[in-house]
XYZ file of C-alpha atoms in Angstrom:
336
model
C 125.570 108.193 100.223
C 121.581 109.973 100.898
C 122.005 111.557 97.855
C 123.575 108.979 95.910
C 120.837 106.317 96.271
C 118.135 108.750 95.556
C 119.667 108.920 92.106
C 120.164 105.063 91.256
C 116.804 104.802 92.831
C 115.274 107.447 89.869
C 117.897 105.600 86.912
C 116.192 102.218 88.215
C 112.435 104.220 88.303
C 113.378 106.386 84.571
C 114.662 103.020 82.890
C 111.538 99.606 83.968
C 109.224 103.560 83.453
C 111.374 102.920 80.067
C 110.663 99.851 79.783
C 107.272 98.871 80.595
C 105.531 102.327 79.788
C 107.071 102.976 76.067
C 110.308 102.721 75.503
C 110.653 105.959 74.163
C 109.090 108.614 77.302
C 110.389 111.160 78.785
C 111.343 111.702 82.678
C 110.842 115.092 82.612
C 111.405 117.671 86.101
C 108.918 120.517 86.084
C 109.641 123.781 88.724
C 107.284 121.964 90.672
C 108.198 119.892 93.437
C 104.195 119.277 95.123
C 101.753 116.774 93.483
C 99.087 116.724 95.937
C 98.065 118.006 98.993
C 97.568 115.837 101.934
C 95.990 115.816 105.087
C 96.034 113.443 106.934
C 93.763 112.674 110.713
C 94.722 110.830 113.097
C 91.010 108.411 113.222
C 87.682 108.500 111.330
C 85.573 111.424 110.386
C 83.411 109.907 108.186
C 80.318 111.670 108.804
C 81.586 115.315 108.562
C 83.187 114.574 105.036
C 80.400 114.249 103.699
C 79.017 116.963 106.380
C 81.670 119.193 104.086
C 80.684 117.877 101.434
C 76.689 118.453 100.392
C 77.187 121.728 103.360
C 80.799 123.135 103.312
C 81.986 123.714 99.740
C 79.219 125.078 97.877
C 80.509 129.047 100.492
C 83.259 128.467 97.963
C 81.985 127.549 94.074
C 82.280 124.073 94.759
C 80.262 121.695 93.637
C 80.234 118.082 93.997
C 78.857 116.494 90.954
C 78.449 112.506 91.529
C 79.885 111.403 94.172
C 80.830 107.533 94.635
C 80.785 107.142 98.494
C 82.321 103.660 100.250
C 84.250 102.691 96.897
C 85.990 99.795 98.396
C 82.130 98.580 99.912
C 82.047 97.909 95.472
C 85.678 96.645 95.876
C 85.578 93.797 98.237
C 82.158 92.960 96.680
C 82.921 92.384 93.041
C 87.080 90.522 93.661
C 86.139 89.420 96.945
C 88.542 91.613 99.230
C 89.503 95.307 100.443
C 92.014 96.684 102.328
C 90.947 99.807 102.587
C 88.097 100.892 105.316
C 87.121 103.930 103.523
C 87.426 104.918 100.295
C 85.437 108.405 98.311
C 85.731 109.438 94.862
C 84.713 113.064 95.027
C 84.869 115.102 91.987
C 84.140 118.294 92.416
C 84.045 121.914 90.201
C 84.873 126.103 90.877
C 82.337 126.552 88.118
C 82.680 130.493 88.542
C 86.456 129.917 88.140
C 87.165 127.263 85.576
C 84.237 128.066 83.198
C 86.011 131.462 82.150
C 89.177 128.973 82.185
C 88.145 126.505 80.048
C 87.116 129.501 77.246
C 90.621 130.429 77.559
C 91.694 127.396 77.443
C 89.581 123.754 77.004
C 92.707 121.678 78.238
C 91.559 122.529 81.900
C 89.014 120.518 81.207
C 90.730 117.483 81.561
C 90.467 117.750 85.901
C 87.299 119.343 85.396
C 85.659 117.589 87.949
C 88.495 117.448 90.211
C 88.530 114.650 92.193
C 88.383 115.287 95.769
C 89.447 111.213 97.988
C 89.132 110.390 101.438
C 90.393 107.382 101.945
C 91.511 105.622 105.570
C 93.089 102.260 105.012
C 92.808 99.170 107.206
C 96.495 98.318 107.919
C 97.356 101.990 109.997
C 92.868 103.635 110.459
C 93.961 106.970 109.141
C 92.196 108.710 106.789
C 93.946 111.794 104.279
C 91.445 114.415 102.562
C 93.691 114.454 99.467
C 93.786 116.432 96.043
C 96.188 117.448 93.579
C 97.765 120.682 93.469
C 96.755 123.518 90.667
C 100.822 123.683 90.056
C 100.245 119.891 88.747
C 97.077 119.898 87.023
C 98.756 122.718 84.871
C 101.716 121.292 84.381
C 100.046 118.025 83.692
C 97.876 120.417 80.777
C 100.933 122.221 79.659
C 98.915 125.679 80.461
C 101.836 128.277 81.575
C 98.920 131.124 80.996
C 99.674 134.115 83.436
C 96.357 135.009 83.658
C 95.382 131.526 83.798
C 97.423 130.429 86.193
C 96.825 133.212 88.641
C 92.540 132.104 89.372
C 92.946 128.929 89.676
C 96.369 128.876 92.283
C 93.729 131.057 94.022
C 90.690 129.167 93.938
C 92.252 125.891 95.716
C 93.562 128.310 98.194
C 90.430 128.573 98.951
C 90.079 125.188 99.134
C 92.894 124.386 101.299
C 92.090 127.057 103.439
C 88.320 125.876 104.333
C 89.722 121.832 104.532
C 91.987 123.672 107.592
C 89.397 125.875 108.966
C 86.561 122.752 109.031
C 88.948 119.788 109.821
C 92.042 120.947 111.173
C 95.432 118.398 110.332
C 98.245 117.241 109.329
C 99.073 118.770 106.802
C 101.961 117.488 103.944
C 102.554 117.253 100.394
C 102.915 114.120 97.837
C 105.865 115.075 95.495
C 105.385 114.758 91.996
C 107.780 112.376 90.944
C 108.348 113.712 86.855
C 106.483 114.435 83.188
C 106.413 111.864 80.503
C 106.627 114.094 77.067
C 103.012 113.007 75.654
C 100.461 113.807 78.620
C 97.546 114.212 77.177
C 95.329 112.034 74.059
C 93.751 115.029 71.972
C 91.058 113.671 69.249
C 89.585 115.397 66.766
C 86.170 114.233 64.982
C 84.467 115.980 62.420
C 80.918 115.858 61.217
C 78.537 117.500 59.078
C 76.202 120.660 59.798
C 73.537 118.625 61.201
C 69.573 120.185 61.136
C 69.533 118.895 64.388
C 72.233 119.942 66.728
C 70.706 118.235 70.517
C 70.168 115.116 68.082
C 73.385 114.801 66.713
C 75.438 115.380 70.573
C 72.960 112.760 71.740
C 73.470 110.129 69.427
C 76.946 110.989 69.393
C 76.972 110.493 73.690
C 75.339 107.094 72.868
C 77.566 105.511 70.568
C 79.695 106.984 73.394
C 78.248 105.435 77.056
C 78.123 102.361 74.889
C 81.414 102.147 72.766
C 83.318 102.199 76.887
C 80.598 100.197 78.395
C 81.729 96.687 75.967
C 84.914 97.231 76.892
C 84.039 97.406 80.780
C 84.696 100.594 81.816
C 82.446 102.919 83.492
C 80.697 105.827 83.052
C 81.309 107.439 86.785
C 79.643 111.124 85.882
C 78.968 113.712 83.648
C 78.697 117.419 84.073
C 77.411 119.391 81.909
C 79.794 122.690 82.194
C 78.567 124.740 79.957
C 74.899 124.339 80.939
C 74.757 123.045 84.370
C 71.863 123.343 86.993
C 74.162 125.071 89.474
C 72.597 128.754 87.631
C 71.132 129.642 84.462
C 73.276 132.821 83.214
C 74.177 132.301 79.687
C 78.068 131.698 79.722
C 80.545 130.487 77.580
C 80.618 132.571 75.322
C 81.387 130.854 71.665
C 80.539 127.668 72.641
C 78.055 125.647 71.220
C 78.266 123.109 74.098
C 81.014 121.278 76.968
C 80.729 118.860 79.064
C 82.946 116.313 80.589
C 82.525 112.851 81.947
C 83.909 110.481 84.661
C 85.648 107.226 83.442
C 86.278 104.252 85.351
C 87.732 101.182 84.958
C 86.919 98.973 88.153
C 89.273 96.489 87.240
C 92.452 98.792 86.372
C 91.624 100.874 90.021
C 91.203 98.301 92.071
C 94.358 96.779 90.730
C 95.895 99.654 91.477
C 94.371 101.586 94.402
C 93.063 98.598 96.410
C 94.587 94.823 96.071
C 97.910 93.529 97.143
C 100.128 97.272 96.786
C 97.422 99.215 97.110
C 97.949 103.194 96.065
C 94.850 104.061 97.089
C 95.745 108.334 96.652
C 96.370 107.569 93.097
C 92.544 108.007 92.980
C 94.156 111.914 93.110
C 93.490 111.139 89.008
C 90.582 109.494 89.628
C 87.926 108.788 87.840
C 89.775 110.181 84.432
C 87.796 113.201 83.329
C 87.276 113.434 79.537
C 86.067 116.925 78.295
C 84.055 116.849 75.401
C 83.084 120.611 73.513
C 81.860 121.832 69.872
C 82.422 125.745 69.049
C 79.556 126.964 67.985
C 80.156 128.032 63.686
C 82.267 124.623 64.485
C 81.568 121.666 62.978
C 84.503 119.838 64.963
C 83.825 117.711 68.452
C 87.228 118.242 70.090
C 87.574 115.487 72.982
C 90.612 115.893 75.117
C 92.431 113.938 78.294
C 95.575 113.133 80.430
C 97.630 109.517 79.992
C 97.190 107.162 82.587
C 101.433 107.259 81.171
C 100.783 110.532 83.669
C 99.691 108.532 86.857
C 102.247 106.268 86.150
C 105.794 109.275 86.565
C 103.948 111.083 88.214
C 103.392 109.305 91.141
C 106.379 106.774 90.309
C 104.269 103.730 90.247
C 107.181 101.439 89.775
C 105.249 98.072 90.617
C 105.657 96.211 87.558
C 101.409 94.563 86.693
C 100.460 98.271 87.415
C 102.314 100.053 85.028
C 101.071 96.573 82.019
C 97.951 97.799 82.809
C 98.031 101.324 83.121
C 99.923 100.979 79.084
C 97.559 98.810 78.443
C 94.181 101.148 79.445
C 96.220 103.543 77.375
C 96.642 102.192 74.293
C 92.986 100.063 74.835
C 91.061 104.032 75.764
C 93.061 105.745 72.474
C 91.788 102.808 69.964
C 88.112 103.404 71.713
C 88.510 107.355 70.431
C 89.603 106.185 66.795
C 86.565 103.484 66.409
C 84.029 106.131 67.126
C 86.226 108.954 64.289
C 89.140 110.646 66.265
C 92.067 111.776 64.500
C 94.514 112.462 67.085
C 96.502 116.020 67.159
C 99.044 117.585 69.186
C 98.184 118.567 72.768
C 98.383 122.431 72.636
C 95.770 125.419 72.916
C 93.760 124.490 70.641
C 91.905 127.719 70.628
C 95.461 129.229 69.649
């Protein structure tokens, strides 16, 4: 009976998702069962976590970029209430590992940086540290290169080992419910050979930021992956530029992570990393990011209002890219 009930729940979920999200979406099962690793604590550890971000992560090559602490305070001020005692987003990146991998498959930029989430609900007072598993990220991005997988997965093992060493905790996993057929949105923008590439990039970035800001999005971070201030080494040969934006929509994030039927663990997907690059010798800007539909299926979100907002933002983001001159292309390693 237990297995029958689970099967019925799965059918109901996939049916609801197909109705609300998109009729042609496929509910794809992955051989990887774990979406995120979850560390749970019976008490608050905010000071220790902040020290971990500022000091300990560097020991294993991870850098924090544009951390956002106590997002719950922003929610309470903006929307009048919060169900969270704390919520922090810390985009992190292991540059020495990820940079070489991006030169093999730039799609890894869809989670570069990726979010280390720290939250505590008022209802149970348990503190949680959580992040996506490397395997789930690779599944979402549809990266199956054996060398990339080996190196990327190994870097997450060092991250988890350090968390366990510094904090100790009850460790569990958030299940990967499923995958959509279309997990990524990919665009290309062709341009004429500029006299000054820096001027062209600055103009595009201004237009990009303005286009999203006027639609009530927040530019929550910018990461110059190729030209990082963390190292003076020449890296990413063959790329003229490679960077990512952290994109956030405050009302959407409140509706999903907080408010009614709060899902703060969904913050593992936030802020959205939008990667962009130009290869040397090419007059083409390449853009990619995971779809928000990916969130819905991977997490098994069934709340109808949340699903409607996910559909709305997915469509709106793609329209903004098109308004900037983007032409949609299929997902795949663009270097092959």
